[in-house]
Short mmCIF file of C-alpha atoms in Angstrom, two decimals:
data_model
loop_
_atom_site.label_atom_id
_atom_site.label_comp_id
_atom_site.label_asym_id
_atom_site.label_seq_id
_atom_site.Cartn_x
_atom_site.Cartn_y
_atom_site.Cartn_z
CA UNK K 219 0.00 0.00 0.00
CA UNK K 220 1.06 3.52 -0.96
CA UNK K 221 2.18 5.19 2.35
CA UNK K 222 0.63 8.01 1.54
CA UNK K 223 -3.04 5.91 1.44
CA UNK K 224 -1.90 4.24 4.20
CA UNK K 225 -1.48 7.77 6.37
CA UNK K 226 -5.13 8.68 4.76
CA UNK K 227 -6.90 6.13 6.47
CA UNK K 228 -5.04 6.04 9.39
CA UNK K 229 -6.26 9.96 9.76
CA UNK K 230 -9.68 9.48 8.80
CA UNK K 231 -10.10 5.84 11.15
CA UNK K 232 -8.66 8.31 13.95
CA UNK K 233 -10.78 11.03 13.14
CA UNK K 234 -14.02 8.76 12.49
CA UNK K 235 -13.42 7.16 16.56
CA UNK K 236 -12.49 10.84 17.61
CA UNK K 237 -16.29 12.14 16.64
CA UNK K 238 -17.51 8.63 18.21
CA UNK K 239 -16.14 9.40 21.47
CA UNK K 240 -16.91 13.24 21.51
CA UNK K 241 -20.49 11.54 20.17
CA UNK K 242 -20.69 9.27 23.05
CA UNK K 243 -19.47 11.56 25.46
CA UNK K 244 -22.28 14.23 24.34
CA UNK K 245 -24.82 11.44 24.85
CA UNK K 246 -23.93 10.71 28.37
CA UNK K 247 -23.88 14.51 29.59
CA UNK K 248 -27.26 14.71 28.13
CA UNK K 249 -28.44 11.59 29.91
CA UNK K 250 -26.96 12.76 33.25
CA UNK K 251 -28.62 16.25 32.71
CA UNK K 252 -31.96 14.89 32.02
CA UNK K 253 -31.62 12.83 34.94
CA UNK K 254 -30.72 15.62 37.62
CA UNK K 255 -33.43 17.42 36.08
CA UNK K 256 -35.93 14.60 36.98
CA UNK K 257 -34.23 13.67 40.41
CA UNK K 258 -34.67 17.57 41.02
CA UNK K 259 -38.31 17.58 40.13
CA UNK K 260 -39.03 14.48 42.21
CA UNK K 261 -37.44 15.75 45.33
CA UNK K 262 -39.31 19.16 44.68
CA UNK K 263 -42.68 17.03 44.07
CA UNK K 264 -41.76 14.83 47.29
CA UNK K 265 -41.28 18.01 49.21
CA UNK K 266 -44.29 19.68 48.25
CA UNK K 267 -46.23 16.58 49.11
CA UNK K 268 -44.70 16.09 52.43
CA UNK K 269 -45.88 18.10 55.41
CA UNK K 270 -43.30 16.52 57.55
CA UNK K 271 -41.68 19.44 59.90
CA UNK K 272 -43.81 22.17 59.03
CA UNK K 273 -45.65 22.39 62.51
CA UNK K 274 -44.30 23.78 65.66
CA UNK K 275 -44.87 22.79 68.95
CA UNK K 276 -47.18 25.93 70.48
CA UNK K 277 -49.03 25.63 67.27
CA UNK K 278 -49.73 22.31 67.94
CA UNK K 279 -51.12 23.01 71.74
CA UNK K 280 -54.16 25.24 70.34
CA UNK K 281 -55.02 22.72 67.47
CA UNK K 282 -55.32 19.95 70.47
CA UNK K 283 -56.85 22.34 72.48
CA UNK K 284 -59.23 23.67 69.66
CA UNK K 285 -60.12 19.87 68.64
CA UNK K 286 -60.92 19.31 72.27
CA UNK K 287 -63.16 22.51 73.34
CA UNK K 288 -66.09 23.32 71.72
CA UNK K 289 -69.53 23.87 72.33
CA UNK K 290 -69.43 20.96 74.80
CA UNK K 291 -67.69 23.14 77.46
CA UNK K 292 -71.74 24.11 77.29
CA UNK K 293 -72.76 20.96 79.22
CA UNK K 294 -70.14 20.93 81.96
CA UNK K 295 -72.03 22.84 84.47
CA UNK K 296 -75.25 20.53 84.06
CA UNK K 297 -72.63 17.45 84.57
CA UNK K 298 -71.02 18.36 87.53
CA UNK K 299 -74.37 18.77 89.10
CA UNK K 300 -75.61 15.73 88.21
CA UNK K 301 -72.84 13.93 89.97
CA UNK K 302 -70.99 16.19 92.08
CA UNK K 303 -67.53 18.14 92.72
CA UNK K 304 -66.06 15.62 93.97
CA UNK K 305 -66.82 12.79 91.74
CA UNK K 306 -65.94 15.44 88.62
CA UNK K 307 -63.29 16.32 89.61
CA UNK K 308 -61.87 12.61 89.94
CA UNK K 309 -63.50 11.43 86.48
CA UNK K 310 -62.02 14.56 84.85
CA UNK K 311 -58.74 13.98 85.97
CA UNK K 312 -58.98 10.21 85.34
CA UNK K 313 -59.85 11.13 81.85
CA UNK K 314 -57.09 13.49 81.28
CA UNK K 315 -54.35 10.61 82.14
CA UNK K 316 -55.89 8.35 80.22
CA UNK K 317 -56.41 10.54 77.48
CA UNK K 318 -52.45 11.91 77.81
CA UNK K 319 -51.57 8.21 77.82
CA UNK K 320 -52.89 7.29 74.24
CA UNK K 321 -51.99 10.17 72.62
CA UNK K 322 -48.44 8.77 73.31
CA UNK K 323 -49.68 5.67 72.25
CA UNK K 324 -50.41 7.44 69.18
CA UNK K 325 -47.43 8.78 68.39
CA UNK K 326 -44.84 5.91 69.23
CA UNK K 327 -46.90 4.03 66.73
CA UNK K 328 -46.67 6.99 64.49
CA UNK K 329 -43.02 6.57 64.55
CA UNK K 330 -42.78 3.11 64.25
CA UNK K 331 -45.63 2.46 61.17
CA UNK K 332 -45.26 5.69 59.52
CA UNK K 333 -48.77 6.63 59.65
CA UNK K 334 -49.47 10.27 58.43
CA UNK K 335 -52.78 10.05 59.00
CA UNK K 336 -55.09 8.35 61.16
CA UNK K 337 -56.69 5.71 58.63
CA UNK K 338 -52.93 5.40 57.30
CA UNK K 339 -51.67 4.30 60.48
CA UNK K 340 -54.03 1.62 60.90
CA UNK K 341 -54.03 0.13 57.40
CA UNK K 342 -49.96 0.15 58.01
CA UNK K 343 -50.66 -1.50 61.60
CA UNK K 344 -53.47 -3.73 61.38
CA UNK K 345 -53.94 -4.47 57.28
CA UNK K 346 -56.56 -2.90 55.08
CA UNK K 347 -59.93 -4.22 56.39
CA UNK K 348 -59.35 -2.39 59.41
CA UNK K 349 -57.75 0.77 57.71
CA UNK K 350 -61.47 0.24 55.57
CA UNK K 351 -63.78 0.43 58.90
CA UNK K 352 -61.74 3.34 60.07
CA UNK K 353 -62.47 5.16 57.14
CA UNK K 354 -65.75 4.68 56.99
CA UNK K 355 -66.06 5.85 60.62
CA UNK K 356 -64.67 8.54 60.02
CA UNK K 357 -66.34 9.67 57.28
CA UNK K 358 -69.54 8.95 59.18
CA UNK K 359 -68.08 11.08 62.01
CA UNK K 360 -67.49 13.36 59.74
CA UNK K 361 -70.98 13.17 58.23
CA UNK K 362 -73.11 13.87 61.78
CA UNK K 363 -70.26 16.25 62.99
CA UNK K 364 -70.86 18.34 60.05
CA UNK K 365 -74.66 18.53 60.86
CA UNK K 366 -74.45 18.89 65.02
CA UNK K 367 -72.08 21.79 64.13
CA UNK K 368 -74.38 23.22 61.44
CA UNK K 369 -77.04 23.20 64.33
CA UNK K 370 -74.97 24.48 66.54
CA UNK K 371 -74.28 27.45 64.19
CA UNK K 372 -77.55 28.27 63.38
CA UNK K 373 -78.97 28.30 67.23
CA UNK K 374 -76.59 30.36 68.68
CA UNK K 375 -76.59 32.77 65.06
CA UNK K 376 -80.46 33.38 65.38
CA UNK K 377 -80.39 34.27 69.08
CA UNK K 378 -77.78 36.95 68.23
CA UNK K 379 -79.46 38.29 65.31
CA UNK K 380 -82.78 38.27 67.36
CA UNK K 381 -80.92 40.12 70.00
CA UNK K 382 -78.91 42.37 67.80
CA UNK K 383 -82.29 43.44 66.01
CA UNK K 384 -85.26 42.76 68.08
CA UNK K 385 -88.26 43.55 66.53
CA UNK K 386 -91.88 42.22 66.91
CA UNK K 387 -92.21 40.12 63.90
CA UNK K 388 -89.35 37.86 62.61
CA UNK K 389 -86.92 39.07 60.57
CA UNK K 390 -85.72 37.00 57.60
CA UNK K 391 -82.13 37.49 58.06
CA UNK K 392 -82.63 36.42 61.27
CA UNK K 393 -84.11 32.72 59.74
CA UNK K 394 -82.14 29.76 60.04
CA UNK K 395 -82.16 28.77 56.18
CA UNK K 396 -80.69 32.08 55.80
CA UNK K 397 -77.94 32.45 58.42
CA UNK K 398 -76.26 28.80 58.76
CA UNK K 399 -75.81 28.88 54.58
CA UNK K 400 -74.05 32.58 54.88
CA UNK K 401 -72.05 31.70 57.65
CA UNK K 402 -70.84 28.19 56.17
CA UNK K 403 -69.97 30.56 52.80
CA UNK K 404 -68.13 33.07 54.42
CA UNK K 405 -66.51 31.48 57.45
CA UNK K 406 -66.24 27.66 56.49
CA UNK K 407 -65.69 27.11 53.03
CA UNK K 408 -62.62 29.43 52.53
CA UNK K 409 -61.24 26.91 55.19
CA UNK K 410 -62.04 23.12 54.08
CA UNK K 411 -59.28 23.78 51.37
CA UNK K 412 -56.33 24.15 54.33
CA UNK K 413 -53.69 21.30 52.41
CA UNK K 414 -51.96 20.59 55.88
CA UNK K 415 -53.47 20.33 59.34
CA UNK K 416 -50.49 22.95 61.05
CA UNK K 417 -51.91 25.48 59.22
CA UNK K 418 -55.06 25.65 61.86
CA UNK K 419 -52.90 27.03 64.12
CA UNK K 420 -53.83 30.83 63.30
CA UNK K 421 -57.57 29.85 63.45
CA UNK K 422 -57.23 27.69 66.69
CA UNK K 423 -55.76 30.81 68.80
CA UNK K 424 -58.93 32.84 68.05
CA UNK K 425 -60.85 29.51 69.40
CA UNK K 426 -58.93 29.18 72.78
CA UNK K 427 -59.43 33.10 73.23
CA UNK K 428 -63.38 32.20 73.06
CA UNK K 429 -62.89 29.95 75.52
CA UNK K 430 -61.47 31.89 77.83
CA UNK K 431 -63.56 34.35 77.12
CA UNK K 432 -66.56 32.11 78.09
CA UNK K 433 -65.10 30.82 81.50
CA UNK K 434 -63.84 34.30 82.67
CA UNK K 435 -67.80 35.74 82.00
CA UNK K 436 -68.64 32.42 84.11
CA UNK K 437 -66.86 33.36 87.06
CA UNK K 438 -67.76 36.94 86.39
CA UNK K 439 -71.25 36.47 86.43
CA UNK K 440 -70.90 33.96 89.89
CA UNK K 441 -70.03 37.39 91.48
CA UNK K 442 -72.86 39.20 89.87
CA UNK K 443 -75.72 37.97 90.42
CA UNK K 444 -74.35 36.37 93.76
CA UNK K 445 -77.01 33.67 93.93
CA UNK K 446 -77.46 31.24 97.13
CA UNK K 447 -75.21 28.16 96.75
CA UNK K 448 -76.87 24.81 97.28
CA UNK K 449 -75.02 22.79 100.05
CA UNK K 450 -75.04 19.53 98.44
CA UNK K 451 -73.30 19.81 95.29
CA UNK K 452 -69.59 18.87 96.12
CA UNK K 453 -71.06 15.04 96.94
CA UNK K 454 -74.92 14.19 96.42
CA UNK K 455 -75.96 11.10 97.07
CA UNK K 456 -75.27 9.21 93.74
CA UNK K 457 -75.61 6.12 92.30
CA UNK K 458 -72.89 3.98 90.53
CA UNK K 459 -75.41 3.89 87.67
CA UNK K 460 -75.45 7.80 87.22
CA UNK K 461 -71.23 8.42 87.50
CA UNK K 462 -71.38 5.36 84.82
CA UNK K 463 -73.83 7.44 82.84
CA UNK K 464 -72.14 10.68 82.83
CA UNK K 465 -68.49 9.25 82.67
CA UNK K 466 -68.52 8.95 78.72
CA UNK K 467 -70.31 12.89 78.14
CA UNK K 468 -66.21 13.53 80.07
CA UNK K 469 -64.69 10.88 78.15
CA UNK K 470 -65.85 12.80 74.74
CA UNK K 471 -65.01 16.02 75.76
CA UNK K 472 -61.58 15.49 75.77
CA UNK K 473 -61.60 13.08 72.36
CA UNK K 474 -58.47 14.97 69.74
CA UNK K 475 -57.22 11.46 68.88
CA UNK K 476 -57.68 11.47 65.89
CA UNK K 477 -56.58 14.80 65.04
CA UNK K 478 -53.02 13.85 66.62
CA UNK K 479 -51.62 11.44 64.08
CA UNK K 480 -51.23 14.33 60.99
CA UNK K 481 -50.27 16.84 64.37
CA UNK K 482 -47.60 14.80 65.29
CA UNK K 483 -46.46 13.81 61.95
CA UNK K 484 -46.14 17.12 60.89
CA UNK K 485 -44.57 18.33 64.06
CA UNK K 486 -41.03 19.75 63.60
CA UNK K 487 -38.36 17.31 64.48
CA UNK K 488 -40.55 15.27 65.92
CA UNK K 489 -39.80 13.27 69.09
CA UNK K 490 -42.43 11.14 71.72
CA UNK K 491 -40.90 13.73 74.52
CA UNK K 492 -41.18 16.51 72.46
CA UNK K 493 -45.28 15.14 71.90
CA UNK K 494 -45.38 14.54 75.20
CA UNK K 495 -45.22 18.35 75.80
CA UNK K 496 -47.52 19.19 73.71
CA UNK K 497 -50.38 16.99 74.55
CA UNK K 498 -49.96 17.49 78.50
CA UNK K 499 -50.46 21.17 78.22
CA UNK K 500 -53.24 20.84 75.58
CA UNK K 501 -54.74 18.92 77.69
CA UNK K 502 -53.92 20.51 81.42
CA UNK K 503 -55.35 24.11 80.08
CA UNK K 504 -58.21 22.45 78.77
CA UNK K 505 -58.64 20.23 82.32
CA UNK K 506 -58.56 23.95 84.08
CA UNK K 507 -61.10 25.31 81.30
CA UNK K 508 -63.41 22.71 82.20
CA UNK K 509 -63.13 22.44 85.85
CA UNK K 510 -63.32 26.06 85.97
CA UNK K 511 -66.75 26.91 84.29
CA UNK K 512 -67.60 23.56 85.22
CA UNK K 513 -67.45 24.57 89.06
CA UNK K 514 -68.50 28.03 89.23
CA UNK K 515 -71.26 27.54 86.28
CA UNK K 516 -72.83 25.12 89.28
CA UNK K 517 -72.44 27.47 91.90
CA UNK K 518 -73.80 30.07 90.43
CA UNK K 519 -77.30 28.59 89.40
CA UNK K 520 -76.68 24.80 91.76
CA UNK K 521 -78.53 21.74 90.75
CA UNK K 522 -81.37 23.45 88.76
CA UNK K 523 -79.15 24.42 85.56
CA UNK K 524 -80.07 23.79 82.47
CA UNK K 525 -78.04 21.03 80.11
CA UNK K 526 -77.25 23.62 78.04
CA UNK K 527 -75.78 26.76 81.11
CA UNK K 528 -76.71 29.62 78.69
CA UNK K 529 -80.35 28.73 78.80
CA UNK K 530 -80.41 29.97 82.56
CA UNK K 531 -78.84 33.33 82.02
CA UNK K 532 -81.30 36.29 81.16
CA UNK K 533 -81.64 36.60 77.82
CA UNK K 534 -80.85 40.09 78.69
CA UNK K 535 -77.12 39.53 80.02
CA UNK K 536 -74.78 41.03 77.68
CA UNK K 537 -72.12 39.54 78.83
CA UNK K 538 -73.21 35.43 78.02
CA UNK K 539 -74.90 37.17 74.77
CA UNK K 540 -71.47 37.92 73.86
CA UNK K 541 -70.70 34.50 75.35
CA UNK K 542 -72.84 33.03 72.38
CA UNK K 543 -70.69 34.66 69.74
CA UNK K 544 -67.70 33.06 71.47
CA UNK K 545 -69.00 30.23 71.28
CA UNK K 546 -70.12 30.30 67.59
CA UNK K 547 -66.37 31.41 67.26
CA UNK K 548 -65.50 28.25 68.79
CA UNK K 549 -67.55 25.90 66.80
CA UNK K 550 -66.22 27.59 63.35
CA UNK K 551 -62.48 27.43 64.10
CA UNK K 552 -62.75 23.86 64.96
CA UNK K 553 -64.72 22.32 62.31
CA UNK K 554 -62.61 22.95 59.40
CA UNK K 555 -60.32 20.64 61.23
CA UNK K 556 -62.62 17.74 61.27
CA UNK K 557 -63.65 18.29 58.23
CA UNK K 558 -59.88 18.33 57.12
CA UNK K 559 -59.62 14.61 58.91
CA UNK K 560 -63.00 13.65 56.92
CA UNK K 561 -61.56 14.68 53.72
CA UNK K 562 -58.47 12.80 54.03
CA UNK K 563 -60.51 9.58 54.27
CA UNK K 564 -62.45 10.60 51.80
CA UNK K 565 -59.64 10.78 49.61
CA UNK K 566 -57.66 7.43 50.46
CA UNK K 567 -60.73 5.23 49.33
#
């Protein structure tokens, strides 16, 4: 072969695997750039997704505590009567305990089955079928919550239109078919579309201010009106029968378990201790809430009060008028949060 040929295709075999490898070499830093790109947008999609660490710890004492109260702190007074001081006092702090001890329950399990919501945690623990009933109980709790607290709404809404208006004849903004479907507009729906369950924190503050609210015009209105005190409410003679009756009305009113499994998930660096804090003084302000307007919502009226206490204040006292309000305060900020629960389940079928 001519040597000059022979330098030809030497050059142009060189030059033919030089382009192959620059070719080749192209291909893979477009295959590792597409693939950063996608690992990127996964870990941004698995962040948004995740809720994991975006709660704190105070926020999470007024979403407990705004789970908990309600328009239940209502009854309290009626209770207490019905069984005594003494024995309330006991049950309430019973309940407390117990209810301190399965929120921890709650949460180790949380941390050991990954749960981030309730129904989630059991299907992880116990299997599907179960993670199935709890669904549907939920969504049925959901259901009849969503209409109690729609009744709710529209009783205490018509008694303050009626008193901010009074008039002889009815007035049709004052109707029930008109109030509870404005107030659900304005007050509720912007709410049901909260994407993560910290995020009730803002809302749950205005709720525990209600509350207070409510329990300091209790003990303010004791000293008012300065009515006789019965002597046998701290221990009537009850039965075993009626403690066993009235023990699940206390049992209820401090219920948030369900509401703590997306609480704790979410809850910044998350620990059992650091859950621990938070569910003892949820639940400790809310014992003294209840023992509080329990007590003096008894001493001020005694055995006769009515299930529901506002019912025996004068429809002219300002003071539980504005109490009403409060309470309608209440019952907003905390259904948004069961509904949030409701929807979840809703949304894993």
């Amino acid at each position: 072969m001519d040597p000059q040929e022979y330098n030809d295709d030497h050059m142009l075999h060189v030059s033919v695997n030089s382009d192959r490898q620059r070719l080749q070499s192209y291909h893979e830093q477009s295959i590792n750039v597409m693939n950063a790109m996608l690992s990127s947008s996964h870990q941004a999609l698995s962040d948004h997704g995740d809720d994991r660490g975006s709660g704190s710890m105070t926020g999470a004492v007024f979403i407990l505590m705004n789970t908990i109260m309600g328009a239940s702190i209502l009854v309290l007074p009626y209770t207490f009567g019905q069984v005594g001081l003494v024995s309330a006092f006991i049950m309430s702090a019973f309940v407390f305990f117990i209810s301190h001890f399965s929120l921890m329950v709650l949460a180790d399990a949380v941390d050991l089955h990954d749960g981030s919501n309730y129904q989630n945690l059991v299907g992880n623990a116990c299997g599907p079928l179960l993670q199935a009933f709890s669904q549907t109980g939920l969504i049925l709790y959901t259901y009849t919550l969503s209409a109690s607290i729609h009744i709710t709404i529209g009783d205490q809404a018509v008694k303050l239109c009626d008193a901010a208006s009074p008039s002889e004849s009815p007035n049709w903004y004052c109707e029930r078919y008109f109030l509870i479907p404005v107030v659900s507009f304005v007050f509720l729906f912007p709410l049901i579309w909260v994407r993560n369950i910290s995020s009730f924190s803002y809302t749950s503050y205005f709720s525990a201010l209600a509350i207070l609210y409510i329990v300091v015009a209790g003990i303010a209105d004791y000293f008012i009106l300065n009515l006789p005190v019965p002597d046998d409410i701290l221990m009537p003679d009850v039965s075993i029968f009626t403690l066993l009756k009235y023990f699940p009305l206390l049992t209820l009113s401090m219920c948030c378990h369900m509401t703590s499994v997306p609480l704790y998930y979410e809850l910044n660096e998350r620990t059992p201790a650091k859950f621990s804090i938070v569910a003892f003084t949820a639940l400790f302000l809310v014992l003294v809430f209840y023992i509080t307007f329990g007590t003096f919502g008894l001493l001020t009226f005694g055995p006769s009060v009515q299930p529901d206490v506002l019912m025996s204040y004068s429809s002219t006292d300002k003071m539980m008028m504005i109490a009403r309000g409060a309470v309608s305060v209440s019952v907003i900020a905390s259904y948004p949060i069961f509904l949030f629960l409701g929807r979840h389940a809703i949304d894993d079928t």
